[in-house]
Tab-separated table of C-alpha atoms in Angstrom:
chain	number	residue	atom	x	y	z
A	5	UNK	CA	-31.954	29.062	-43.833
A	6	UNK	CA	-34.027	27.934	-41.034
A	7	UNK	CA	-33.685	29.652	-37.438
A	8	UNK	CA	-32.069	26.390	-35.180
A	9	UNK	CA	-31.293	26.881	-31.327
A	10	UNK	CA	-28.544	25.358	-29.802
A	11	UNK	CA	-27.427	24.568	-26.209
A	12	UNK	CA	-24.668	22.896	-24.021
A	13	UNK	CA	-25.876	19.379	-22.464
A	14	UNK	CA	-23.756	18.351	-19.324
A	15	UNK	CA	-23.890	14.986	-18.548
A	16	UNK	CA	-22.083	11.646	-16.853
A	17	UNK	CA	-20.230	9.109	-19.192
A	18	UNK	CA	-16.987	7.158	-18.765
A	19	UNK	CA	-16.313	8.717	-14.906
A	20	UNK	CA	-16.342	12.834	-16.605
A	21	UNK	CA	-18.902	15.454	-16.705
A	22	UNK	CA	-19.024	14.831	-20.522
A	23	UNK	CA	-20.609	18.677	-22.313
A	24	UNK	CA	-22.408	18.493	-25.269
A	25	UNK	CA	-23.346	20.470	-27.977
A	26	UNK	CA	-27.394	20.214	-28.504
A	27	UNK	CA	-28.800	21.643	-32.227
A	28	UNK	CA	-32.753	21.988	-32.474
A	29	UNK	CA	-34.259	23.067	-35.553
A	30	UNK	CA	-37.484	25.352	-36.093
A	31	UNK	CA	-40.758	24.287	-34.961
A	32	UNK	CA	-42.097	22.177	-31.930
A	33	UNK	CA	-42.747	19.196	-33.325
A	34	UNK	CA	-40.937	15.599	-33.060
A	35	UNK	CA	-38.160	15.018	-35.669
A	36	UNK	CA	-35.823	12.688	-36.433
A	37	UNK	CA	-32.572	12.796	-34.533
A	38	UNK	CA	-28.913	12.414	-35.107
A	39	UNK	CA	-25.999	11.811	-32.885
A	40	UNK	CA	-22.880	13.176	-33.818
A	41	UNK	CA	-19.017	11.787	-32.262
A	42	UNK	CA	-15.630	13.430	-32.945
A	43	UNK	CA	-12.399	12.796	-33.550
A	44	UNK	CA	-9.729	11.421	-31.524
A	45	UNK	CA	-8.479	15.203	-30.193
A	46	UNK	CA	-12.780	15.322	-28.711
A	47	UNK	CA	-15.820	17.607	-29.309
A	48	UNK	CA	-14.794	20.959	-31.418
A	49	UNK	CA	-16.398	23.480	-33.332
A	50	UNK	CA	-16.014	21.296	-36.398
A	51	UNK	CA	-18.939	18.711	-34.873
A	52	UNK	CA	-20.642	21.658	-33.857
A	53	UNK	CA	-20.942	23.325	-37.236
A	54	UNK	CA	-22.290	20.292	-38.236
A	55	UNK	CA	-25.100	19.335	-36.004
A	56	UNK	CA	-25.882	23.016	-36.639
A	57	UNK	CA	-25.726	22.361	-39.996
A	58	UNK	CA	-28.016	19.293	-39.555
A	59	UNK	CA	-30.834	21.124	-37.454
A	60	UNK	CA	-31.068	23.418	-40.151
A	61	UNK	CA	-32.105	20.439	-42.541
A	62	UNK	CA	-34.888	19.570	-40.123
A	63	UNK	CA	-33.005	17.068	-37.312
A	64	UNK	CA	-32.899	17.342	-33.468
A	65	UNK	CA	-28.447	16.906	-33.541
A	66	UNK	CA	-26.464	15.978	-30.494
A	67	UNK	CA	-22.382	16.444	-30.899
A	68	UNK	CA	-20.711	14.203	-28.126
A	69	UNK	CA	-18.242	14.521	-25.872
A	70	UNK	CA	-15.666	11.711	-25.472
A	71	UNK	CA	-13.035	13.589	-23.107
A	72	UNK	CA	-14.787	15.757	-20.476
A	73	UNK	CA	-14.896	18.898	-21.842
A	74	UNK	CA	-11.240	18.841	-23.107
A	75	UNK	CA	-9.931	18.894	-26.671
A	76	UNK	CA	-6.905	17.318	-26.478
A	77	UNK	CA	-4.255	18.967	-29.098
A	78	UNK	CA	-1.211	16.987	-28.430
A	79	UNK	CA	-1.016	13.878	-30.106
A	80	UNK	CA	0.921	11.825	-27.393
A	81	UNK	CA	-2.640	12.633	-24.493
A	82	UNK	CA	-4.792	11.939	-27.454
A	83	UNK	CA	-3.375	8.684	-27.775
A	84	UNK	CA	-2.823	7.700	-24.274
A	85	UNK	CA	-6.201	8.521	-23.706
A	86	UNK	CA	-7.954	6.763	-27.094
A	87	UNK	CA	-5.853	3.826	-27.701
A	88	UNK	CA	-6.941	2.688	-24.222
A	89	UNK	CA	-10.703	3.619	-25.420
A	90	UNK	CA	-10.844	1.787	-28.663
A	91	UNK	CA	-9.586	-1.165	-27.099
A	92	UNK	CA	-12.459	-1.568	-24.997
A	93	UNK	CA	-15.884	-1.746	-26.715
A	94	UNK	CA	-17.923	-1.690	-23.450
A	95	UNK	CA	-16.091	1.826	-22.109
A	96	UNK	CA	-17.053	2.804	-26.051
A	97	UNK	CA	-20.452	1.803	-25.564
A	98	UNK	CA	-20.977	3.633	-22.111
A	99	UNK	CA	-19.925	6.818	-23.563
A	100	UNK	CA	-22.232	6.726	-26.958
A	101	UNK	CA	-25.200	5.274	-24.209
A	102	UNK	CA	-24.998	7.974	-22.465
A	103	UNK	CA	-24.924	10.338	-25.656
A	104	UNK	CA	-28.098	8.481	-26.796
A	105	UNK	CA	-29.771	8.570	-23.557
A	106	UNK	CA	-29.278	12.897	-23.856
A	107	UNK	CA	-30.409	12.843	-27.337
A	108	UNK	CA	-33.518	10.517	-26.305
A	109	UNK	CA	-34.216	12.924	-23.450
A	110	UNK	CA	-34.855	15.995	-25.633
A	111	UNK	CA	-38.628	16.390	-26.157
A	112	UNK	CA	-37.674	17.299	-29.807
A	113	UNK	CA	-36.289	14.000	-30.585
A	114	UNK	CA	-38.730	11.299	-32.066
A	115	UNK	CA	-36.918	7.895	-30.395
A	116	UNK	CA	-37.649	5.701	-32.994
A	117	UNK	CA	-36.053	7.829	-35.390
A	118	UNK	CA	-32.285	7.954	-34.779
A	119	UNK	CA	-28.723	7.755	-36.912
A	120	UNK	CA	-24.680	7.895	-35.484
A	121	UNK	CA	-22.625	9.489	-37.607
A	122	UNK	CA	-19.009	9.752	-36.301
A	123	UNK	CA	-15.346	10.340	-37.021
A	124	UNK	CA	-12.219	8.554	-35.890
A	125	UNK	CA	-12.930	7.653	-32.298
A	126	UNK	CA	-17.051	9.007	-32.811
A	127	UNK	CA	-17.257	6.616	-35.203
A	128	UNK	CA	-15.517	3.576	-33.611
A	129	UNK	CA	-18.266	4.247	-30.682
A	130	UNK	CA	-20.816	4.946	-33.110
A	131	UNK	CA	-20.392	1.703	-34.364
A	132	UNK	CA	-20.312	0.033	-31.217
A	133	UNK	CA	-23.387	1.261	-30.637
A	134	UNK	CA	-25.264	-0.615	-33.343
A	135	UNK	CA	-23.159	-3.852	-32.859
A	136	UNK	CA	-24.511	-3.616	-29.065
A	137	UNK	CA	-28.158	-3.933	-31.216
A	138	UNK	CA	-29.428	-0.493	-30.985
A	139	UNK	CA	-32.452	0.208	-32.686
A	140	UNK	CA	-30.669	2.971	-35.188
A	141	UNK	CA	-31.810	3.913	-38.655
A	142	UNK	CA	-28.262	4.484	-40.115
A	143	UNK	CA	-24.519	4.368	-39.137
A	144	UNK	CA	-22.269	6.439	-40.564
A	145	UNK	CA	-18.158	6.781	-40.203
A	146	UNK	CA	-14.976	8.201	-41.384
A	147	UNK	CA	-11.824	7.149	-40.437
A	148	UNK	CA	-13.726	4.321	-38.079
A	149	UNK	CA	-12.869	1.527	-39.805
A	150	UNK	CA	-12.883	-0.680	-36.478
A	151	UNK	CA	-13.820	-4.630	-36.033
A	152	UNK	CA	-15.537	-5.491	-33.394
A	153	UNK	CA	-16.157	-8.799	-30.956
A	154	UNK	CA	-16.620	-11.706	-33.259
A	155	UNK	CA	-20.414	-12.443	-33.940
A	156	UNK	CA	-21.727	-8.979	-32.342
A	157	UNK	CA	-21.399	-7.221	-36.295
A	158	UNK	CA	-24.289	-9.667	-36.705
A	159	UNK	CA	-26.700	-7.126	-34.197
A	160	UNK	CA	-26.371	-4.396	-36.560
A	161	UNK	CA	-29.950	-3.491	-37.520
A	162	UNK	CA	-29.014	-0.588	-40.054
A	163	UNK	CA	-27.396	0.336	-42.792
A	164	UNK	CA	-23.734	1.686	-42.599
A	165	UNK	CA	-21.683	3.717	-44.497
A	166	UNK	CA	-17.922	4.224	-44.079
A	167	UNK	CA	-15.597	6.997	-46.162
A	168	UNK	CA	-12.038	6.542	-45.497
A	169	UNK	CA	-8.998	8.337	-47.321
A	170	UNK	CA	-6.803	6.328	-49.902
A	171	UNK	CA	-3.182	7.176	-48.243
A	172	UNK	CA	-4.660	7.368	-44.836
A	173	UNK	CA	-1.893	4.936	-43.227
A	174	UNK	CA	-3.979	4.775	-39.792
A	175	UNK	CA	-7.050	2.800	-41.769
A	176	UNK	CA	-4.909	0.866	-44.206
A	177	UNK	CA	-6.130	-1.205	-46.956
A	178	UNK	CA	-5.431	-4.632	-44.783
A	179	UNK	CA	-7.945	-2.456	-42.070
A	180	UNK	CA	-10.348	-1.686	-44.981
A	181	UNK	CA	-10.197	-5.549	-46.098
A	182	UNK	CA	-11.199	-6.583	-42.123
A	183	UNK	CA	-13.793	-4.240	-41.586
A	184	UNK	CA	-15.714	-5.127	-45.160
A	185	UNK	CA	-15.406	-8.660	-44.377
A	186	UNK	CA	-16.661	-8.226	-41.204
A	187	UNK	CA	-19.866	-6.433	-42.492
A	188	UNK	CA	-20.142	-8.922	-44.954
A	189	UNK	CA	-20.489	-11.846	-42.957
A	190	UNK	CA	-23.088	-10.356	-41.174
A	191	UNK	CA	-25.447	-9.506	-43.335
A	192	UNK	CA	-25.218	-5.583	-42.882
A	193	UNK	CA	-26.615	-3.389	-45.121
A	194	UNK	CA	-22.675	-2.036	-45.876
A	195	UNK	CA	-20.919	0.548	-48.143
A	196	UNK	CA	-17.128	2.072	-48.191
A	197	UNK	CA	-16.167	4.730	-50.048
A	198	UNK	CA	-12.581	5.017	-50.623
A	199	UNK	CA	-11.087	8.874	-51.449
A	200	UNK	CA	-8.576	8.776	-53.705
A	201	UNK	CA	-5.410	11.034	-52.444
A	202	UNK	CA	-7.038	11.497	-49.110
A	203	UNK	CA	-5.153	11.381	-45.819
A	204	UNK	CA	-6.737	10.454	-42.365
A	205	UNK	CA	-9.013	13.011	-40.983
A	206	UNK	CA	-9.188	14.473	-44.355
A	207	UNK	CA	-12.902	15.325	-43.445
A	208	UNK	CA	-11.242	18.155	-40.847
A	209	UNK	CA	-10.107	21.140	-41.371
A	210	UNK	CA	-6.523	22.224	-41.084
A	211	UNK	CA	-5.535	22.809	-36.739
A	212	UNK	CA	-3.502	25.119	-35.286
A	213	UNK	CA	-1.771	22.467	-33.575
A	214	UNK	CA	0.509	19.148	-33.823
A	215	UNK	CA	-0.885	16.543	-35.427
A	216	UNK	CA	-0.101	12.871	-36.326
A	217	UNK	CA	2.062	11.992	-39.456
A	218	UNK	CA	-0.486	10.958	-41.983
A	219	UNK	CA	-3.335	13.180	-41.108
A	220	UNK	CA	-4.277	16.454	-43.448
A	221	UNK	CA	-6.921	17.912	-44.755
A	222	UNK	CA	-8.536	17.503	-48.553
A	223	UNK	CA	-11.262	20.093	-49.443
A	224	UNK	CA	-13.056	18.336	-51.961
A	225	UNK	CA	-13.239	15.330	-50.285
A	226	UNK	CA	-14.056	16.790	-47.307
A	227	UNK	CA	-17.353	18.137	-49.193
A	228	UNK	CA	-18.162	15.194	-51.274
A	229	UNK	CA	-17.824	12.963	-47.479
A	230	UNK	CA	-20.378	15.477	-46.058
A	231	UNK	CA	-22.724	15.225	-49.190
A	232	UNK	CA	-22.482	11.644	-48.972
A	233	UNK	CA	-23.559	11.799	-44.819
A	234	UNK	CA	-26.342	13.728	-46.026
A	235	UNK	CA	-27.755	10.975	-48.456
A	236	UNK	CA	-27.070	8.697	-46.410
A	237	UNK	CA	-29.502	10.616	-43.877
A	238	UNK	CA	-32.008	11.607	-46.618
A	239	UNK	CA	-32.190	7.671	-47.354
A	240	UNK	CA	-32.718	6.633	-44.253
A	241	UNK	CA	-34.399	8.950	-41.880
A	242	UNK	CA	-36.204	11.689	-44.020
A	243	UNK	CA	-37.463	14.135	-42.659
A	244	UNK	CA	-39.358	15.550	-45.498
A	245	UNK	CA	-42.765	14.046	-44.156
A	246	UNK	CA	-42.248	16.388	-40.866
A	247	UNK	CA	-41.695	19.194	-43.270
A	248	UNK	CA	-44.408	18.858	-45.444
A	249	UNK	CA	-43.138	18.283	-48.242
């Protein structure tokens, strides 16, 4: 395992002090660079684990914040607070900007080398980002199955890849159906896998907390989502060039 440093980012989005969770990897050189956005409930140690996990594969990794520092455990804020959000691409794309601009920022980062993966709500704005035409080499999402403003699907200039549980009743198979037709007519570069048995947010681990009916956790799935990030990654910004390999 390589030796990664990490650091909080404060920063301005959406009228918060928005804190993010920064994940270098060894060395001083540029490397590719990967913003990561969280669930509804905002930044946790889940999205941190993984743009640790990401810096030790070789990328600069940037977990956002969507809620100003708060994780928001009860299901009735989370929703007064995201329903709201994902109704409103441009307050969506403000808070991944701003993300981006950090992650652009860091000396590490090689600009022309950047992916959004997200879940839930970090993947609705993660999306958002490349239908607002940003120059990103890959989109990836769970649980964001979201359409966007007719035509802008049509500015996506990457490849995206979308997991989403088979019993998850918040992304239902008539949400599946719009999203892949969406993609379709545009002329992205798309793929959805579907998990068979898998609830929404099956990606996260179980919460000491209420949660929304329809939401639980699947373990293998889980994995086999994260693998499939990975590849998706490894396809389409390698890093194995800046490793020498």
């Amino acid at each position: 395992m390589t030796t990664i440093t990490t650091r909080t980012v404060e920063y301005p989005a959406d009228g918060l002090t928005m804190i993010g969770h920064l994940a270098l990897p060894a060395g001083a050189e540029r490397r590719p660079a990967v913003l990561i956005g969280p669930e509804g409930t905002g930044l946790s140690d889940v999205e941190r684990r993984r743009a640790d996990a990401l810096a030790e594969l070789g990328y600069v990794a940037l977990a956002f914040d969507i809620h100003g520092g708060r994780y928001l455990g009860d299901p009735e804020e989370m929703l007064a607070r995201c329903m709201p959000l994902l109704a409103d691409p441009d307050r969506m794309r403000g808070i991944g900007h701003a993300a981006l601009d950090v992650l652009r920022a860091e000396p590490r980062t090689d600009p022309d080398r950047i992916a959004a993966i997200g879940y839930g709500t970090g993947g609705a704005i993660a999306l958002e980002l490349g239908r607002d035409g940003v120059n990103l080499r890959a989109i990836g999402t769970v649980n964001a199955l979201t359409t966007g403003r007719p035509d802008e699907a049509a500015r996506i200039r990457c490849p995206v890849w979308a997991g989403v549980g088979s019993e998850d009743p918040i992304m239902p198979p008539a949400q599946r159906d719009a999203f892949t037709a969406e993609m379709q007519a545009a002329g992205v570069d798309w793929r959805l896998v579907v998990y068979g048995g898998a609830l929404h947010a099956f990606h996260h681990p179980p919460v000491d907390h209420i949660v929304r009916p329809g939401v639980g956790y699947h373990p293998r799935h889980a994995q086999r989502a994260w693998h499939d990030v990975v590849d998706l990654l490894a396809e389409c910004l390698p890093v194995t060039e800046d490793l020498g390999a």
